[in-house]
Coordinates of C-alpha atoms and ligand atoms in Angstrom, one line a residue:
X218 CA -32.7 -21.9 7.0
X219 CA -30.6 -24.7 7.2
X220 CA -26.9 -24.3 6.2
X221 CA -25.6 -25.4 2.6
X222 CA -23.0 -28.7 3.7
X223 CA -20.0 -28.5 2.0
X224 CA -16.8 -31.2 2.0
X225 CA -13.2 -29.9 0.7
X226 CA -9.2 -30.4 1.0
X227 CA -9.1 -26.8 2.4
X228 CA -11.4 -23.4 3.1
X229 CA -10.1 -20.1 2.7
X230 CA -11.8 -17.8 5.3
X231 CA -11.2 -14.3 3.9
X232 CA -11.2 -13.2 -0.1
X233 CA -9.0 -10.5 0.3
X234 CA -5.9 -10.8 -1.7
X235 CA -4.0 -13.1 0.7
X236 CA -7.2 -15.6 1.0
X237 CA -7.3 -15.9 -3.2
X238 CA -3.8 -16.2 -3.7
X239 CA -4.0 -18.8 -0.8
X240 CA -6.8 -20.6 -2.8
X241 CA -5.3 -20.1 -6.2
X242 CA -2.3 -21.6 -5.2
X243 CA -3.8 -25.0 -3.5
X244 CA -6.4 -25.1 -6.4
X245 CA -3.4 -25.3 -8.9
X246 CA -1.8 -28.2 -6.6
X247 CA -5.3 -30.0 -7.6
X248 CA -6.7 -29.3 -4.3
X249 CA -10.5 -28.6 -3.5
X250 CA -10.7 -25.5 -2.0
X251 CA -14.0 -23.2 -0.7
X252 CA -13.4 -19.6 0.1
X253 CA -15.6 -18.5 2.6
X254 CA -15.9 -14.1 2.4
X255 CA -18.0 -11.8 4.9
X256 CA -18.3 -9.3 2.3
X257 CA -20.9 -9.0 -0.9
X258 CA -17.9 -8.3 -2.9
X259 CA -13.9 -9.8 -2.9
X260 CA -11.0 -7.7 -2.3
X261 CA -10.9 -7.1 1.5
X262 CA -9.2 -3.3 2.2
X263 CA -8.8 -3.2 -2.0
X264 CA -11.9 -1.8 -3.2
X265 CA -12.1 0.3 -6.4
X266 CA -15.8 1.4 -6.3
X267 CA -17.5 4.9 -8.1
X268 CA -18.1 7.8 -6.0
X269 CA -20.2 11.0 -7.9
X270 CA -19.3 9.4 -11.1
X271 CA -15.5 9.0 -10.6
X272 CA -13.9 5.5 -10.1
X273 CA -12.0 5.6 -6.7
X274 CA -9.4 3.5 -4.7
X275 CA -11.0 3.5 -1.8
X276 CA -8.4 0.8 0.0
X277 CA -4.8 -0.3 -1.2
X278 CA -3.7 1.3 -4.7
X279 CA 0.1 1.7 -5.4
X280 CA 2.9 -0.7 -6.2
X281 CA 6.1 -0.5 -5.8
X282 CA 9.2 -1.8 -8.0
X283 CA 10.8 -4.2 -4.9
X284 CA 6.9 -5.6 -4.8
X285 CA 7.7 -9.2 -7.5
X286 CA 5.4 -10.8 -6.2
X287 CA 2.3 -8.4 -6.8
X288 CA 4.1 -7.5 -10.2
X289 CA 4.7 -11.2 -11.3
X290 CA 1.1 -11.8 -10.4
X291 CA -0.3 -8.6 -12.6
X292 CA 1.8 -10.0 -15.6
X293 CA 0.8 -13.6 -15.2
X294 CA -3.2 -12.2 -15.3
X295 CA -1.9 -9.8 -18.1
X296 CA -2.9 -6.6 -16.7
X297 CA -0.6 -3.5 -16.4
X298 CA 0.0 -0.2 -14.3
X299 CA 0.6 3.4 -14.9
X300 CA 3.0 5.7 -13.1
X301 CA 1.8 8.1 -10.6
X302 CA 2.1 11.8 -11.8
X303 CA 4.8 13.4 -10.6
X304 CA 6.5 16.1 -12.9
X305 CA 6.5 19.3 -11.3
X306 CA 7.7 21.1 -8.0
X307 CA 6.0 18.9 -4.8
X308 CA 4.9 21.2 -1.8
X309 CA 6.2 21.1 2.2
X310 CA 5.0 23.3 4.9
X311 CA 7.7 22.6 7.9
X312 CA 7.5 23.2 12.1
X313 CA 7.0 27.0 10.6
X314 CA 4.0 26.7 8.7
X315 CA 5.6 28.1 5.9
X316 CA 4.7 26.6 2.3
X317 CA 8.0 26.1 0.2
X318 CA 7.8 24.2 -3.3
X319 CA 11.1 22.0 -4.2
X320 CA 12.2 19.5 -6.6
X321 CA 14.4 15.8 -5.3
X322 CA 14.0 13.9 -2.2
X323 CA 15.5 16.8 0.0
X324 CA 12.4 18.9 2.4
X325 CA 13.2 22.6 1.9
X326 CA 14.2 22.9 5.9
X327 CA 17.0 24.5 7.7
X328 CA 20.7 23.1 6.3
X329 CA 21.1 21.6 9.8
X330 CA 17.6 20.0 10.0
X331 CA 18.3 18.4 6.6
X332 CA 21.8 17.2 7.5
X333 CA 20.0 15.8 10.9
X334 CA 17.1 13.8 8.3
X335 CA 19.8 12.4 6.4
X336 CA 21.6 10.9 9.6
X337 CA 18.2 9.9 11.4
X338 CA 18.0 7.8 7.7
X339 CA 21.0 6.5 8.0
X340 CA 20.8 5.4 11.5
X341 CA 17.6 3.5 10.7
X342 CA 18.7 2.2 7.6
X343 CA 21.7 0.8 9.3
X344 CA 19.1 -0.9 11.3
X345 CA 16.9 -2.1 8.8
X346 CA 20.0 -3.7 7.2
X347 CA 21.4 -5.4 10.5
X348 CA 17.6 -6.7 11.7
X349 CA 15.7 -7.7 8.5
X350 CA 12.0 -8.3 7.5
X351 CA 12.3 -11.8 7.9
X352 CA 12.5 -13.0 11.7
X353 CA 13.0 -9.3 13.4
X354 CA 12.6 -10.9 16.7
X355 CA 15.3 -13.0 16.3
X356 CA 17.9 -10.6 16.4
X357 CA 20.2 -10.0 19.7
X358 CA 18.7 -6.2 20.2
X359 CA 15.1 -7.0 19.2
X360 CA 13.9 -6.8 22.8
X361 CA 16.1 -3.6 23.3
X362 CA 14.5 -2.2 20.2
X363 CA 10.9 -3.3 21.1
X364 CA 10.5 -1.8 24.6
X365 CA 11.4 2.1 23.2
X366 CA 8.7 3.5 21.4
X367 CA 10.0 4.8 18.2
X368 CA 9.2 8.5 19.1
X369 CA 11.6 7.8 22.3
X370 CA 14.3 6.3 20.2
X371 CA 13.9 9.5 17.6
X372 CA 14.5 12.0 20.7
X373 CA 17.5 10.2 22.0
X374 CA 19.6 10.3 18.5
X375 CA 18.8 13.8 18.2
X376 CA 17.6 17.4 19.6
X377 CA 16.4 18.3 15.7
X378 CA 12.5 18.6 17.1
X379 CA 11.4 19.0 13.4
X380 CA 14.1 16.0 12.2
X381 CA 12.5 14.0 14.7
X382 CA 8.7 14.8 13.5
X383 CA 10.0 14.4 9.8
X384 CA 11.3 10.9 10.5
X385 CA 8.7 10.1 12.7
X386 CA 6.0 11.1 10.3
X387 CA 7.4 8.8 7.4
X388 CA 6.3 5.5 9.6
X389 CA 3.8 6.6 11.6
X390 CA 1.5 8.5 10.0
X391 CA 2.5 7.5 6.7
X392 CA 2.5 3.7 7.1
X393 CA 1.7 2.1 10.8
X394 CA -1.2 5.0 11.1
X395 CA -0.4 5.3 14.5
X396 CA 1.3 8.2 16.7
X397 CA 5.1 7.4 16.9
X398 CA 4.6 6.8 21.0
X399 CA 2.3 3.6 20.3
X400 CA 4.9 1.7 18.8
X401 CA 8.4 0.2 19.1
X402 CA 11.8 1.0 17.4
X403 CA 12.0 -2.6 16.2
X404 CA 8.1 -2.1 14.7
X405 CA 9.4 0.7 12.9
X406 CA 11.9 -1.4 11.0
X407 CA 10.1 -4.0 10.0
X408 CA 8.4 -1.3 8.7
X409 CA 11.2 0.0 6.7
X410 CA 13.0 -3.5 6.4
X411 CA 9.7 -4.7 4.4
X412 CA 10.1 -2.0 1.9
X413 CA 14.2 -3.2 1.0
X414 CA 14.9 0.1 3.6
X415 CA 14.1 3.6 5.0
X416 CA 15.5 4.8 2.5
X417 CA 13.1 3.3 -0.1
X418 CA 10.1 3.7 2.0
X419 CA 10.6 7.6 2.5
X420 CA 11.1 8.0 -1.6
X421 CA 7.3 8.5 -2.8
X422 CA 8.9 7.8 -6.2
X423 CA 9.9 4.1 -5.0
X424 CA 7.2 3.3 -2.5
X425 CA 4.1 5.1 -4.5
X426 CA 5.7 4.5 -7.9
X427 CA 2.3 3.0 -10.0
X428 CA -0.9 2.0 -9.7
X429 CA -3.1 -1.1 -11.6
X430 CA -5.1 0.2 -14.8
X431 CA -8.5 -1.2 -13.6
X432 CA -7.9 -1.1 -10.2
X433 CA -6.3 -3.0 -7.7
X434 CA -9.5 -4.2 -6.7
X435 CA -9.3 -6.2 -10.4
X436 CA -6.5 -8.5 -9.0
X437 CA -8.9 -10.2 -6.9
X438 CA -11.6 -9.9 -8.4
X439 CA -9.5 -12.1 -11.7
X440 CA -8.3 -14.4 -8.8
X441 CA -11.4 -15.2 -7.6
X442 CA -13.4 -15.2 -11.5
X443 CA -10.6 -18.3 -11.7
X444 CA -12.1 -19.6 -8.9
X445 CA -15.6 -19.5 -9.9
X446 CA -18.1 -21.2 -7.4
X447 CA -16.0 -22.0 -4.8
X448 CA -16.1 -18.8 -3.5
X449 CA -19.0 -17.8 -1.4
X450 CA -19.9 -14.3 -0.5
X451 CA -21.8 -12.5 2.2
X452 CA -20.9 -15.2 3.9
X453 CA -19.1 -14.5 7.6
X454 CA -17.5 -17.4 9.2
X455 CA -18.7 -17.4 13.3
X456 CA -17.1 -20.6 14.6
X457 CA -13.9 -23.2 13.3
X458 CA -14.3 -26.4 15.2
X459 CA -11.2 -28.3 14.8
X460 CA -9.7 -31.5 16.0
X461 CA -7.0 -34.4 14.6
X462 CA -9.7 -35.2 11.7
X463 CA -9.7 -31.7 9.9
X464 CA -12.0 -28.7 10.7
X465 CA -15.7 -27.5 10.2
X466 CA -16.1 -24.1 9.6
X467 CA -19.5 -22.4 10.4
X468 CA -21.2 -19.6 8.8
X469 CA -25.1 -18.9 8.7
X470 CA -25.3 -20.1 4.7
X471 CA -22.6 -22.8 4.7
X472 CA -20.9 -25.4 6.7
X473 CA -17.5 -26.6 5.6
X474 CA -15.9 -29.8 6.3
X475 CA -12.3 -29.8 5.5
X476 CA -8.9 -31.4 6.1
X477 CA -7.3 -27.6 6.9
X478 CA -8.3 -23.9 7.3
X479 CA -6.6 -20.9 6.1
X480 CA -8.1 -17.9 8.0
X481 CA -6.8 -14.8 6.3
X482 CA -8.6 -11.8 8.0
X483 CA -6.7 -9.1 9.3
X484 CA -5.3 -10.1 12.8
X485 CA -7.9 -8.3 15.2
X486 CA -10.6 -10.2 13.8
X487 CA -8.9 -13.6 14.3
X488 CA -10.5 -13.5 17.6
X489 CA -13.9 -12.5 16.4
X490 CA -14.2 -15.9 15.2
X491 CA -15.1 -18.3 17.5
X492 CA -12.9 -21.6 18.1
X493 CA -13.7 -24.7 19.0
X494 CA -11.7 -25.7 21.1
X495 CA -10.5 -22.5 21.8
X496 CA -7.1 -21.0 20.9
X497 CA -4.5 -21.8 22.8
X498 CA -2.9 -19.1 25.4
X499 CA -0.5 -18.3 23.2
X500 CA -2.6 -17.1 20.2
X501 CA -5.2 -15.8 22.9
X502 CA -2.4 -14.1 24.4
X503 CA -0.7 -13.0 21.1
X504 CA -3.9 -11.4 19.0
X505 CA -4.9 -9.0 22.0
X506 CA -1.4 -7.4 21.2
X507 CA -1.9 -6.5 17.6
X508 CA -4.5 -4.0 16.7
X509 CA -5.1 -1.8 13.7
X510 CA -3.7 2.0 12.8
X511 CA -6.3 4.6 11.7
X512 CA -6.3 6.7 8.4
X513 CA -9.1 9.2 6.2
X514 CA -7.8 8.3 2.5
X515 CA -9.6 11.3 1.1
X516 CA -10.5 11.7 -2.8
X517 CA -10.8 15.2 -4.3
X518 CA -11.7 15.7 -8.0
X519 CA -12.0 18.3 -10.0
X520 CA -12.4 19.7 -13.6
X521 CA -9.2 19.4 -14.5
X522 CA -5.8 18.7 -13.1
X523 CA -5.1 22.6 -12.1
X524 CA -2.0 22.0 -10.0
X525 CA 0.2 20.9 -13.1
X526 CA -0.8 24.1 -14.8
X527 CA 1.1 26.2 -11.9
X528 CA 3.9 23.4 -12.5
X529 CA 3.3 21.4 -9.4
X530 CA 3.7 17.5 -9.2
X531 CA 0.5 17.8 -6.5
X532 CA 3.0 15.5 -4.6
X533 CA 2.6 17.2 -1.1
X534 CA 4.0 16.8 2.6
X535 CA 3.1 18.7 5.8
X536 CA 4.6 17.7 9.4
X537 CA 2.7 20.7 11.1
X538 CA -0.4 20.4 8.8
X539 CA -3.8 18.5 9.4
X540 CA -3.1 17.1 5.8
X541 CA 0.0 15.1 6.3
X542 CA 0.3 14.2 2.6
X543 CA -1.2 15.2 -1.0
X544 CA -0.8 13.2 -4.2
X545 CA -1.5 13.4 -7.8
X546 CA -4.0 10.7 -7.9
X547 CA -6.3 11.2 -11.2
X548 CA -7.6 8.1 -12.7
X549 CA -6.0 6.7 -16.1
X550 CA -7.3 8.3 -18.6
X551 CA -9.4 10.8 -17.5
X552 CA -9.6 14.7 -18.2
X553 CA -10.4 15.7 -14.8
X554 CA -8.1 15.8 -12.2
X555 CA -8.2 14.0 -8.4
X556 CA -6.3 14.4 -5.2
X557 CA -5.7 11.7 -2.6
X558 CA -4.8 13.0 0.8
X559 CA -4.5 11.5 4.2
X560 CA -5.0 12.3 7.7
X561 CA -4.0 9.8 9.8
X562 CA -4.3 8.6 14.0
X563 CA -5.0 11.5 16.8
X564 CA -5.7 13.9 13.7
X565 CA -8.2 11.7 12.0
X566 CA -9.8 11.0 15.4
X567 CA -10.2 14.6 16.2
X568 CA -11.6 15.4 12.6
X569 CA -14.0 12.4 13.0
X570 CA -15.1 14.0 15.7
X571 CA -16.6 17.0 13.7
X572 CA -19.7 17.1 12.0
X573 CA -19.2 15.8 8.4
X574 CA -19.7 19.4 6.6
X575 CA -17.0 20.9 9.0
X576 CA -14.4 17.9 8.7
X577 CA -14.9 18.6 5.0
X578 CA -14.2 22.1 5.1
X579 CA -11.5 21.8 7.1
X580 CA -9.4 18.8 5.1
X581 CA -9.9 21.0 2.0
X582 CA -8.7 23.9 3.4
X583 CA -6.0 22.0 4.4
X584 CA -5.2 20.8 1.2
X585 CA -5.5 24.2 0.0
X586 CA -3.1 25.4 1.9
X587 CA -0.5 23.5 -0.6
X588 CA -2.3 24.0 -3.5
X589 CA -4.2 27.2 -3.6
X590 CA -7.6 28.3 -3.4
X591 CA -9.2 26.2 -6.4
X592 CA -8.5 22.7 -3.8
X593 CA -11.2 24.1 -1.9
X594 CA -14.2 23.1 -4.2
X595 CA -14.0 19.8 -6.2
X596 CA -16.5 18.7 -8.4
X597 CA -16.7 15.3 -6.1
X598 CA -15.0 14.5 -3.0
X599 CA -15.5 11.6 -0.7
X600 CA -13.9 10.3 2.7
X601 CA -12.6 6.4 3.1
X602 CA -14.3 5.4 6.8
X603 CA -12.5 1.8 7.0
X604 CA -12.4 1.9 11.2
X605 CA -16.5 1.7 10.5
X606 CA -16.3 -1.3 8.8
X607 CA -17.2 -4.2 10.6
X608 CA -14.6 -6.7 8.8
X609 CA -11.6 -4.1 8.6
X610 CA -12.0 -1.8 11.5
X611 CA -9.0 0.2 10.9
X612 CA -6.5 1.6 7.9
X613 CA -4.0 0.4 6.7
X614 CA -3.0 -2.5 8.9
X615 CA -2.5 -4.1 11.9
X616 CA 0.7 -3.8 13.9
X617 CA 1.8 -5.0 17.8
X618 CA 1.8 -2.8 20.5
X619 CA 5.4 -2.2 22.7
X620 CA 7.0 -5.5 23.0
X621 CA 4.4 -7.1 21.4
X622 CA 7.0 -8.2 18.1
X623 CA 9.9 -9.7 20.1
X624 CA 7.8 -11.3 22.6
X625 CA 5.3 -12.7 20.0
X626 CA 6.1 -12.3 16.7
X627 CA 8.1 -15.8 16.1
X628 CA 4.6 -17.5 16.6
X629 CA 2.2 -15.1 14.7
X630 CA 2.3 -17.6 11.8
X631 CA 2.7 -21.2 13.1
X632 CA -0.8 -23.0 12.6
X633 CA -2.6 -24.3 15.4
X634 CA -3.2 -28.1 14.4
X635 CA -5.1 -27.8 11.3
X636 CA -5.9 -23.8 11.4
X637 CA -3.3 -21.7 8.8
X638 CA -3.1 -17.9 9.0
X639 CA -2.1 -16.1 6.2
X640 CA -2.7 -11.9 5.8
X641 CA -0.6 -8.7 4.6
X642 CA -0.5 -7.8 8.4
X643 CA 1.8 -10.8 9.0
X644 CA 4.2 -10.6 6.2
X645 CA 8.1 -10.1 5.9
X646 CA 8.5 -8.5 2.2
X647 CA 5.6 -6.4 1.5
X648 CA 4.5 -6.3 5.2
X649 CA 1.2 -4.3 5.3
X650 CA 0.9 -4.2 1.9
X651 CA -1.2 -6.1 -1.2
X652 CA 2.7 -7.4 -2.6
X653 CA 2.9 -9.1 1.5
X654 CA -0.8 -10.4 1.5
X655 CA 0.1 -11.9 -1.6
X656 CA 3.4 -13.7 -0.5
X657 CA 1.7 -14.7 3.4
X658 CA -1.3 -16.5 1.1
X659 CA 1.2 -18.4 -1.2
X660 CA 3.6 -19.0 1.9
X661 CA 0.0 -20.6 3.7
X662 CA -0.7 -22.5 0.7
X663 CA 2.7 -24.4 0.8
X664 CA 2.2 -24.9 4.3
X665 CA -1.2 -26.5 3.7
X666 CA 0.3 -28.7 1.1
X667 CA 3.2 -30.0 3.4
X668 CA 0.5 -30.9 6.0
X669 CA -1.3 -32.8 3.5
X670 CA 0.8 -34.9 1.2
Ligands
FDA151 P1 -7.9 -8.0 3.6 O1 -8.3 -7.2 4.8 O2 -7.7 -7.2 2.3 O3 -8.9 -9.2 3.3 C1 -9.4 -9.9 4.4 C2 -10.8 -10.4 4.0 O4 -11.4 -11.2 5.0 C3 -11.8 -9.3 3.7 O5 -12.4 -9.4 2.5 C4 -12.8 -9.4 4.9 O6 -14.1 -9.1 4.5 C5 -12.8 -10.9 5.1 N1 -13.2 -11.3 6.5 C6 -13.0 -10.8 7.7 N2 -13.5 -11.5 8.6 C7 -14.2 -12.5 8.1 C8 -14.9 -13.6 8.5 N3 -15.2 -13.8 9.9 N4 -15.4 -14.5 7.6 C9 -15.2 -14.4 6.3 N5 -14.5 -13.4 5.8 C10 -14.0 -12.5 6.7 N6 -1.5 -1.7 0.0 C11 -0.7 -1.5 -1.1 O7 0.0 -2.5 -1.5 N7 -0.6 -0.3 -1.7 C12 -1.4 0.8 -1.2 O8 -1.3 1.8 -1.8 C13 -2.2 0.6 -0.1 N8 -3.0 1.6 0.4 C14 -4.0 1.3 1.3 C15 -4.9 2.3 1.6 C16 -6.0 2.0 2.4 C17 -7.0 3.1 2.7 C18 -6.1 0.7 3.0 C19 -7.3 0.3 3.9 C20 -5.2 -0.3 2.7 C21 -4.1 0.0 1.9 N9 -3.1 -0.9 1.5 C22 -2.3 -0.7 0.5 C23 -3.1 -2.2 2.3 C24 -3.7 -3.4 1.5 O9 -5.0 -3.0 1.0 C25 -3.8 -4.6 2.4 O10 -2.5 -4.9 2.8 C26 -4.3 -5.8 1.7 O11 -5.6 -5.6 1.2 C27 -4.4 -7.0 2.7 O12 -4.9 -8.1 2.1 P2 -5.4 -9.3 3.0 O13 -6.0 -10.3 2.1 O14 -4.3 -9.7 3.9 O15 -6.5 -8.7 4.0

């Protein structure tokens, strides 16, 4: 079969939230725009799908207040959110293995371990505050900060073991999905720099304040029904050839020829696409540093809600646990009641390596372990795999290795003659997160448009 020949102003390669906002942008500056996806369906790591009858977020759900541009966004397409559940006492088993319940944003440790938390969060939000989302490799420390692996940097402020794992836990298996050892100080607050501060990003009431009623899958999925038939599905693009005259993009189904690209894939799979003439050292150089964290978002439901009889939140953190996190995650409107908990990088590697029944048992007894005996049978439960998927490969996001964001990160964005990048995993505000894939599609859009008028 021959492949469908196409002419536009621009293609979008990617429909994930960055690649539609990207295209919905440059279509409302009257540009002709194709948006070429690998998938069947839009989205990218957003996906609300049913699972044994219950709707699920299977990628990216929560929004937080600092996120306008996600917000602005949901009230321009006139959709709203809910709040996460959280009345109740939330649960924390420390370095002990003890299960305490408390209320506010203080863990129920030792006085001195909390007084050592709250001056590791100061020290890091003093950081945060001095380096920025914006150009964190711009600042006079950012090479200092970017050769000392955030677990290194933890141990040197302080001798608090479980401070240090607290701390540590709140970027690395929370957000980057990787152990604190794998990356730098200065990754770390982008990190927290992205979210306003540490502060913000360590408050589950801030950074996992609401959640879109439809699904967050919905926001792209509205995008891209604007769209209509420009945007072409099952449809993975293999080569860009690119030169002063524009670009043709290659995929089995269509061929595009275009004045610019946007390619808005997650940054390991820039170099799974083929370029013609190749990349140039720099970006050949630059994408073999950034590589994506590993996490099991797993989805428990049950009859009811049974934690909020016993007057818990079902907000839950562990630091010694296999569960590093529990949440109150049951679906608007509905009677029954579902968990989301995560495991996240060494731990989700060794549970992956267990045969599925076993992993099962063993996350639910985990979660159990906060919230009692009834955790360990739900009525439907079901595991995210996103490191399978061939155009993901990994959860949440991409991040660089030691050194990786000083040495590189001023050129992860600049286009390469005609070829724009735009993705969540390159953003300032909202870094990681649907609010940055958002803002890195618009800011690629604007780009685009300079270039062309
Ligand atoms: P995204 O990866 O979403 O989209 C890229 C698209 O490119 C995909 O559709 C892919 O199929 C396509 N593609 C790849 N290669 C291609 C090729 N060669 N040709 C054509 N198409 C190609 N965020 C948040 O705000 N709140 C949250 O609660 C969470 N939680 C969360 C949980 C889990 C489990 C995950 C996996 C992720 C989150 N996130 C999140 C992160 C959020 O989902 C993510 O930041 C955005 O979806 C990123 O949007 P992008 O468009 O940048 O990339």
């Amino acid at each position: 079969m021959h492949p469908q020949q196409l002419t536009a102003d621009v293609v979008v390669v990617g429909a994930g939230p960055a690649g539609l906002n990207a295209a919905r942008h440059l279509a409302a500056a009257g540009r002709d725009v194709v948006v070429l996806e690998a998938r069947d369906r839009v989205g990218g790591r957003t996906w609300t799908d049913e699972r044994d009858g219950v709707t699920l977020e299977i990628g990216g759900q929560w929004v937080s207040p600092d996120q306008t541009e996600l917000l602005g966004l949901l009230d321009e397409l006139g959709m709203t959110t809910y709040p996460r559940h959280r009345d109740g006492e939330n649960v924390h088993i420390g370095a002990d293995g003890v299960r305490r319940t408390y209320r506010g944003d203080t863990f129920p440790v030792p006085d001195s371990t909390a007084k050592e938390i709250a001056r590791l969060t100061e020290l890091v939000d003093d950081l945060v505050a001095a380096v920025g989302a914006t150009e964190p490799w711009a600042h006079p420390r950012a090479r200092e900060l970017d050769t000392i692996s955030f677990e290194d940097w933890l141990r040197r402020q302080s001798d608090d073991e479980e401070a240090c794992t607290t701390v540590a836990l709140f970027i690395a298996g929370a957000m980057l999905t990787k152990p604190a050892h794998a990356f730098s100080t200065l990754q770390a607050v982008l990190m927290a720099a992205s979210a306003g501060s540490f502060t913000n990003l360590t408050d589950e009431c801030f950074i996992l304040d609401r959640r879109v009623v439809g699904g967050m899958q919905s926001v792209s999925q509205r995008l891209a029904a604007d769209l209509g038939d420009r945007v072409h599905l099952a449809t993975p693009v293999r080569t860009i050839r690119h030169g002063e005259d524009g670009v043709v993009v290659e995929s089995e189904r269509v061929t595009v020829r275009a004045r610019r690209v946007v390619v808005a894939v997650p940054p390991p799979l820039f170099s799974r696409i083929g370029y013609d003439p190749p990349l140039p050292r720099r970006q050949h150089q630059m994408h073999q540093h950034l590589s994506m964290g590993l996490v099991i978002k797993v989805h428990a439901t049950y009859p009811t809600p049974f934690w909020r009889r016993e007057g818990l939140s079902g907000t839950c953190f562990g630091t010694s646990t296999l569960v590093q996190e529990v949440y109150d995650n049951t679906i608007h409107g509905d009677d029954r009641g579902t968990l989301v908990a995560f495991v996240a990088d060494e731990k989700a590697d060794a549970v992956f390596a267990l045969p599925e029944d076993e992993r099962r048992a063993r996350i639910l007894a985990s979660v159990a372990q906060f919230l009692g005996e009834q955790a360990l049978d739900p009525l439907a439960y079901y595991e995210s795999d996103w490191g399978s998927e061939e155009w993901t490969r990994g959860a949440y996001a991409a991040s660089f290795d030691l050194g990786g964001l000083a040495r590189y990160g001023a050129d992860q964005r600049t286009p390469v003659g005609p070829i724009h990048w735009a993705c969540s995993d390159l953003a300032a505000e909202g870094y990681q997160h649907v609010d940055g894939a958002l803002r890195s599609g618009r800011a690629a859009a604007a780009d685009v448009e300079a270039a062309l008028t």
